């Protein structure tokens, strides 16, 4: 199993998340592939966090989009 952690700082805020990948027992074990998948999943998770935060800030400022551009907006 590969686990990768992603941290980001922006302005006065910060975000952190992790992504994991597991090798199917019937597949050849190639650690680099697991590392890449785990890192990509961590980045996807972080992107969702940032979008939810931005949409929440937009709504609080009275500038919410007329229609939700991404599914994350509805989860915010």
mmCIF file of N, CA and C in Angstrom:
data_model
loop_
_atom_site.group_PDB
_atom_site.id
_atom_site.type_symbol
_atom_site.label_atom_id
_atom_site.label_comp_id
_atom_site.label_asym_id
_atom_site.label_seq_id
_atom_site.Cartn_x
_atom_site.Cartn_y
_atom_site.Cartn_z
ATOM 1 N N UNK A 1 0.850 -1.174 0.000
ATOM 2 C CA UNK A 1 0.000 0.000 0.000
ATOM 3 C C UNK A 1 0.894 1.236 0.000
ATOM 4 N N UNK A 2 0.517 2.214 -0.798
ATOM 5 C CA UNK A 2 1.211 3.500 -0.841
ATOM 6 C C UNK A 2 0.298 4.563 -0.258
ATOM 7 N N UNK A 3 0.855 5.435 0.545
ATOM 8 C CA UNK A 3 0.120 6.577 1.078
ATOM 9 C C UNK A 3 0.962 7.817 0.844
ATOM 10 N N UNK A 4 0.337 8.853 0.306
ATOM 11 C CA UNK A 4 1.016 10.128 0.077
ATOM 12 C C UNK A 4 0.210 11.225 0.747
ATOM 13 N N UNK A 5 0.912 12.165 1.359
ATOM 14 C CA UNK A 5 0.280 13.294 2.041
ATOM 15 C C UNK A 5 0.605 14.563 1.270
ATOM 16 N N UNK A 6 -0.398 15.436 1.126
ATOM 17 C CA UNK A 6 -0.220 16.699 0.415
ATOM 18 C C UNK A 6 -0.577 17.831 1.371
ATOM 19 N N UNK A 7 0.283 18.826 1.446
ATOM 20 C CA UNK A 7 0.060 20.020 2.262
ATOM 21 C C UNK A 7 0.154 21.237 1.360
ATOM 22 N N UNK A 8 -0.699 22.230 1.609
ATOM 23 C CA UNK A 8 -0.627 23.468 0.839
ATOM 24 C C UNK A 8 -0.949 24.632 1.772
ATOM 25 N N UNK A 9 -0.255 25.740 1.570
ATOM 26 C CA UNK A 9 -0.527 26.970 2.310
ATOM 27 C C UNK A 9 -0.872 28.045 1.298
ATOM 28 N N UNK A 10 -1.936 28.788 1.569
ATOM 29 C CA UNK A 10 -2.364 29.857 0.670
ATOM 30 C C UNK A 10 -2.925 30.975 1.527
ATOM 31 N N UNK A 11 -2.320 32.131 1.424
ATOM 32 C CA UNK A 11 -2.724 33.247 2.272
ATOM 33 C C UNK A 11 -2.517 32.869 3.730
ATOM 34 N N UNK A 12 -3.569 33.033 4.524
ATOM 35 C CA UNK A 12 -3.498 32.674 5.941
ATOM 36 C C UNK A 12 -4.091 31.294 6.200
ATOM 37 N N UNK A 13 -4.487 30.594 5.150
ATOM 38 C CA UNK A 13 -5.112 29.276 5.296
ATOM 39 C C UNK A 13 -4.146 28.179 4.877
ATOM 40 N N UNK A 14 -4.520 26.963 5.232
ATOM 41 C CA UNK A 14 -3.736 25.811 4.796
ATOM 42 C C UNK A 14 -4.664 24.612 4.638
ATOM 43 N N UNK A 15 -4.215 23.644 3.895
ATOM 44 C CA UNK A 15 -4.985 22.423 3.697
ATOM 45 C C UNK A 15 -4.049 21.228 3.699
ATOM 46 N N UNK A 16 -4.586 20.093 4.101
ATOM 47 C CA UNK A 16 -3.800 18.863 4.118
ATOM 48 C C UNK A 16 -4.724 17.689 3.854
ATOM 49 N N UNK A 17 -4.211 16.705 3.178
ATOM 50 C CA UNK A 17 -4.979 15.495 2.907
ATOM 51 C C UNK A 17 -4.013 14.376 2.540
ATOM 52 N N UNK A 18 -4.550 13.188 2.407
ATOM 53 C CA UNK A 18 -3.729 12.040 2.022
ATOM 54 C C UNK A 18 -4.476 11.210 0.992
ATOM 55 N N UNK A 19 -3.729 10.473 0.218
ATOM 56 C CA UNK A 19 -4.300 9.545 -0.752
ATOM 57 C C UNK A 19 -3.594 8.211 -0.625
ATOM 58 N N UNK A 20 -4.320 7.135 -0.899
ATOM 59 C CA UNK A 20 -3.729 5.803 -0.805
ATOM 60 C C UNK A 20 -3.983 5.004 -2.079
ATOM 61 N N UNK A 21 -3.163 4.007 -2.282
ATOM 62 C CA UNK A 21 -3.330 3.077 -3.401
ATOM 63 C C UNK A 21 -2.878 1.700 -2.930
ATOM 64 N N UNK A 22 -3.628 0.704 -3.330
ATOM 65 C CA UNK A 22 -3.293 -0.677 -2.980
ATOM 66 C C UNK A 22 -3.136 -1.492 -4.257
ATOM 67 N N UNK A 23 -2.203 -2.371 -4.256
ATOM 68 C CA UNK A 23 -1.966 -3.244 -5.400
ATOM 69 C C UNK A 23 -2.925 -4.431 -5.329
ATOM 70 N N UNK A 24 -3.582 -4.706 -6.438
ATOM 71 C CA UNK A 24 -4.416 -5.892 -6.531
ATOM 72 C C UNK A 24 -3.503 -7.109 -6.381
ATOM 73 N N UNK A 25 -3.886 -8.086 -5.569
ATOM 74 C CA UNK A 25 -3.016 -9.253 -5.359
ATOM 75 C C UNK A 25 -2.637 -9.995 -6.645
ATOM 76 N N UNK A 26 -3.438 -9.861 -7.687
ATOM 77 C CA UNK A 26 -3.130 -10.560 -8.939
ATOM 78 C C UNK A 26 -2.261 -9.730 -9.882
ATOM 79 N N UNK A 27 -2.012 -8.457 -9.541
ATOM 80 C CA UNK A 27 -1.195 -7.586 -10.387
ATOM 81 C C UNK A 27 0.271 -7.641 -9.974
ATOM 82 N N UNK A 28 1.137 -7.314 -10.911
ATOM 83 C CA UNK A 28 2.564 -7.186 -10.624
ATOM 84 C C UNK A 28 2.760 -5.973 -9.718
ATOM 85 N N UNK A 29 3.587 -6.108 -8.701
ATOM 86 C CA UNK A 29 3.837 -5.013 -7.761
ATOM 87 C C UNK A 29 4.852 -4.040 -8.361
ATOM 88 N N UNK A 30 4.379 -2.852 -8.709
ATOM 89 C CA UNK A 30 5.241 -1.790 -9.235
ATOM 90 C C UNK A 30 5.036 -0.579 -8.320
ATOM 91 N N UNK A 31 5.910 -0.388 -7.316
ATOM 92 C CA UNK A 31 5.722 0.674 -6.327
ATOM 93 C C UNK A 31 5.522 2.069 -6.919
ATOM 94 N N UNK A 32 6.185 2.374 -8.028
ATOM 95 C CA UNK A 32 6.062 3.705 -8.624
ATOM 96 C C UNK A 32 4.617 4.002 -9.032
ATOM 97 N N UNK A 33 3.923 2.974 -9.520
ATOM 98 C CA UNK A 33 2.522 3.169 -9.926
ATOM 99 C C UNK A 33 1.672 3.479 -8.700
ATOM 100 N N UNK A 34 1.881 2.744 -7.628
ATOM 101 C CA UNK A 34 1.144 3.019 -6.394
ATOM 102 C C UNK A 34 1.418 4.414 -5.866
ATOM 103 N N UNK A 35 2.680 4.827 -5.928
ATOM 104 C CA UNK A 35 3.040 6.174 -5.474
ATOM 105 C C UNK A 35 2.332 7.240 -6.310
ATOM 106 N N UNK A 36 2.320 7.038 -7.627
ATOM 107 C CA UNK A 36 1.665 8.007 -8.518
ATOM 108 C C UNK A 36 0.169 8.085 -8.245
ATOM 109 N N UNK A 37 -0.477 6.927 -8.102
ATOM 110 C CA UNK A 37 -1.918 6.922 -7.828
ATOM 111 C C UNK A 37 -2.235 7.551 -6.478
ATOM 112 N N UNK A 38 -1.445 7.226 -5.465
ATOM 113 C CA UNK A 38 -1.678 7.794 -4.142
ATOM 114 C C UNK A 38 -1.518 9.312 -4.167
ATOM 115 N N UNK A 39 -0.487 9.810 -4.830
ATOM 116 C CA UNK A 39 -0.279 11.258 -4.925
ATOM 117 C C UNK A 39 -1.412 11.920 -5.695
ATOM 118 N N UNK A 40 -1.841 11.312 -6.798
ATOM 119 C CA UNK A 40 -2.939 11.877 -7.588
ATOM 120 C C UNK A 40 -4.224 11.930 -6.773
ATOM 121 N N UNK A 41 -4.501 10.889 -6.014
ATOM 122 C CA UNK A 41 -5.714 10.870 -5.188
ATOM 123 C C UNK A 41 -5.646 11.922 -4.090
ATOM 124 N N UNK A 42 -4.476 12.120 -3.511
ATOM 125 C CA UNK A 42 -4.321 13.164 -2.498
ATOM 126 C C UNK A 42 -4.561 14.541 -3.106
ATOM 127 N N UNK A 43 -4.042 14.775 -4.307
ATOM 128 C CA UNK A 43 -4.251 16.064 -4.973
ATOM 129 C C UNK A 43 -5.720 16.274 -5.320
ATOM 130 N N UNK A 44 -6.403 15.218 -5.765
ATOM 131 C CA UNK A 44 -7.840 15.333 -6.051
ATOM 132 C C UNK A 44 -8.618 15.688 -4.789
ATOM 133 N N UNK A 45 -8.280 15.037 -3.670
ATOM 134 C CA UNK A 45 -8.945 15.344 -2.403
ATOM 135 C C UNK A 45 -8.714 16.796 -1.999
ATOM 136 N N UNK A 46 -7.488 17.259 -2.151
ATOM 137 C CA UNK A 46 -7.164 18.637 -1.792
ATOM 138 C C UNK A 46 -7.906 19.619 -2.692
ATOM 139 N N UNK A 47 -7.991 19.323 -3.975
ATOM 140 C CA UNK A 47 -8.728 20.191 -4.903
ATOM 141 C C UNK A 47 -10.189 20.304 -4.482
ATOM 142 N N UNK A 48 -10.801 19.206 -4.066
ATOM 143 C CA UNK A 48 -12.193 19.243 -3.606
ATOM 144 C C UNK A 48 -12.327 20.119 -2.362
ATOM 145 N N UNK A 49 -11.383 19.995 -1.426
ATOM 146 C CA UNK A 49 -11.412 20.833 -0.222
ATOM 147 C C UNK A 49 -11.341 22.314 -0.584
ATOM 148 N N UNK A 50 -10.430 22.651 -1.484
ATOM 149 C CA UNK A 50 -10.257 24.048 -1.879
ATOM 150 C C UNK A 50 -11.498 24.585 -2.579
ATOM 151 N N UNK A 51 -12.109 23.774 -3.447
ATOM 152 C CA UNK A 51 -13.325 24.218 -4.138
ATOM 153 C C UNK A 51 -14.454 24.441 -3.146
ATOM 154 N N UNK A 52 -14.636 23.509 -2.207
ATOM 155 C CA UNK A 52 -15.700 23.682 -1.212
ATOM 156 C C UNK A 52 -15.481 24.948 -0.398
ATOM 157 N N UNK A 53 -14.242 25.207 -0.017
ATOM 158 C CA UNK A 53 -13.921 26.408 0.742
ATOM 159 C C UNK A 53 -14.215 27.665 -0.075
ATOM 160 N N UNK A 54 -13.804 27.667 -1.333
ATOM 161 C CA UNK A 54 -14.033 28.831 -2.194
ATOM 162 C C UNK A 54 -15.521 29.073 -2.405
ATOM 163 N N UNK A 55 -16.290 28.011 -2.654
ATOM 164 C CA UNK A 55 -17.730 28.182 -2.860
ATOM 165 C C UNK A 55 -18.412 28.672 -1.591
ATOM 166 N N UNK A 56 -17.955 28.201 -0.439
ATOM 167 C CA UNK A 56 -18.504 28.695 0.822
ATOM 168 C C UNK A 56 -18.197 30.168 1.021
ATOM 169 N N UNK A 57 -16.975 30.569 0.704
ATOM 170 C CA UNK A 57 -16.595 31.981 0.806
ATOM 171 C C UNK A 57 -17.407 32.835 -0.163
ATOM 172 N N UNK A 58 -17.634 32.301 -1.371
ATOM 173 C CA UNK A 58 -18.442 33.040 -2.354
ATOM 174 C C UNK A 58 -19.865 33.234 -1.841
ATOM 175 N N UNK A 59 -20.446 32.189 -1.292
ATOM 176 C CA UNK A 59 -21.812 32.280 -0.780
ATOM 177 C C UNK A 59 -21.887 33.265 0.384
ATOM 178 N N UNK A 60 -20.900 33.223 1.272
ATOM 179 C CA UNK A 60 -20.880 34.140 2.415
ATOM 180 C C UNK A 60 -20.743 35.590 1.972
ATOM 181 N N UNK A 61 -20.086 35.806 0.843
ATOM 182 C CA UNK A 61 -19.901 37.160 0.321
ATOM 183 C C UNK A 61 -21.062 37.590 -0.569
ATOM 184 N N UNK A 62 -22.059 36.710 -0.714
ATOM 185 C CA UNK A 62 -23.204 37.040 -1.562
ATOM 186 C C UNK A 62 -22.904 36.926 -3.037
ATOM 187 N N UNK A 63 -21.876 36.180 -3.383
ATOM 188 C CA UNK A 63 -21.475 36.066 -4.784
ATOM 189 C C UNK A 63 -21.534 34.624 -5.275
ATOM 190 N N UNK A 64 -22.464 33.855 -4.734
ATOM 191 C CA UNK A 64 -22.581 32.458 -5.162
ATOM 192 C C UNK A 64 -22.961 32.403 -6.638
ATOM 193 N N UNK A 65 -22.455 31.434 -7.363
ATOM 194 C CA UNK A 65 -22.807 31.320 -8.780
ATOM 195 C C UNK A 65 -24.298 31.068 -8.965
ATOM 196 N N UNK A 66 -24.847 31.487 -10.104
ATOM 197 C CA UNK A 66 -26.271 31.297 -10.385
ATOM 198 C C UNK A 66 -26.638 29.826 -10.430
ATOM 199 N N UNK A 67 -25.736 29.017 -10.918
ATOM 200 C CA UNK A 67 -25.938 27.565 -10.911
ATOM 201 C C UNK A 67 -24.627 26.920 -10.492
ATOM 202 N N UNK A 68 -24.717 25.780 -9.876
ATOM 203 C CA UNK A 68 -23.523 25.112 -9.358
ATOM 204 C C UNK A 68 -22.630 24.640 -10.498
ATOM 205 N N UNK A 69 -21.402 25.145 -10.586
ATOM 206 C CA UNK A 69 -20.504 24.728 -11.653
ATOM 207 C C UNK A 69 -19.907 23.339 -11.436
ATOM 208 N N UNK A 70 -19.850 22.894 -10.179
ATOM 209 C CA UNK A 70 -19.249 21.603 -9.864
ATOM 210 C C UNK A 70 -20.051 20.923 -8.756
ATOM 211 N N UNK A 71 -20.068 19.612 -8.713
ATOM 212 C CA UNK A 71 -20.802 18.909 -7.663
ATOM 213 C C UNK A 71 -20.364 19.308 -6.262
ATOM 214 N N UNK A 72 -19.120 19.708 -6.076
ATOM 215 C CA UNK A 72 -18.626 20.069 -4.749
ATOM 216 C C UNK A 72 -19.402 21.240 -4.162
ATOM 217 N N UNK A 73 -19.964 22.093 -5.012
ATOM 218 C CA UNK A 73 -20.706 23.250 -4.518
ATOM 219 C C UNK A 73 -21.890 22.807 -3.668
ATOM 220 N N UNK A 74 -22.554 21.754 -4.077
ATOM 221 C CA UNK A 74 -23.716 21.264 -3.345
ATOM 222 C C UNK A 74 -23.335 20.632 -2.014
ATOM 223 N N UNK A 75 -22.108 20.185 -1.871
ATOM 224 C CA UNK A 75 -21.668 19.548 -0.632
ATOM 225 C C UNK A 75 -21.179 20.559 0.392
ATOM 226 N N UNK A 76 -20.854 21.777 -0.062
ATOM 227 C CA UNK A 76 -20.213 22.788 0.741
ATOM 228 C C UNK A 76 -20.810 23.074 2.036
#
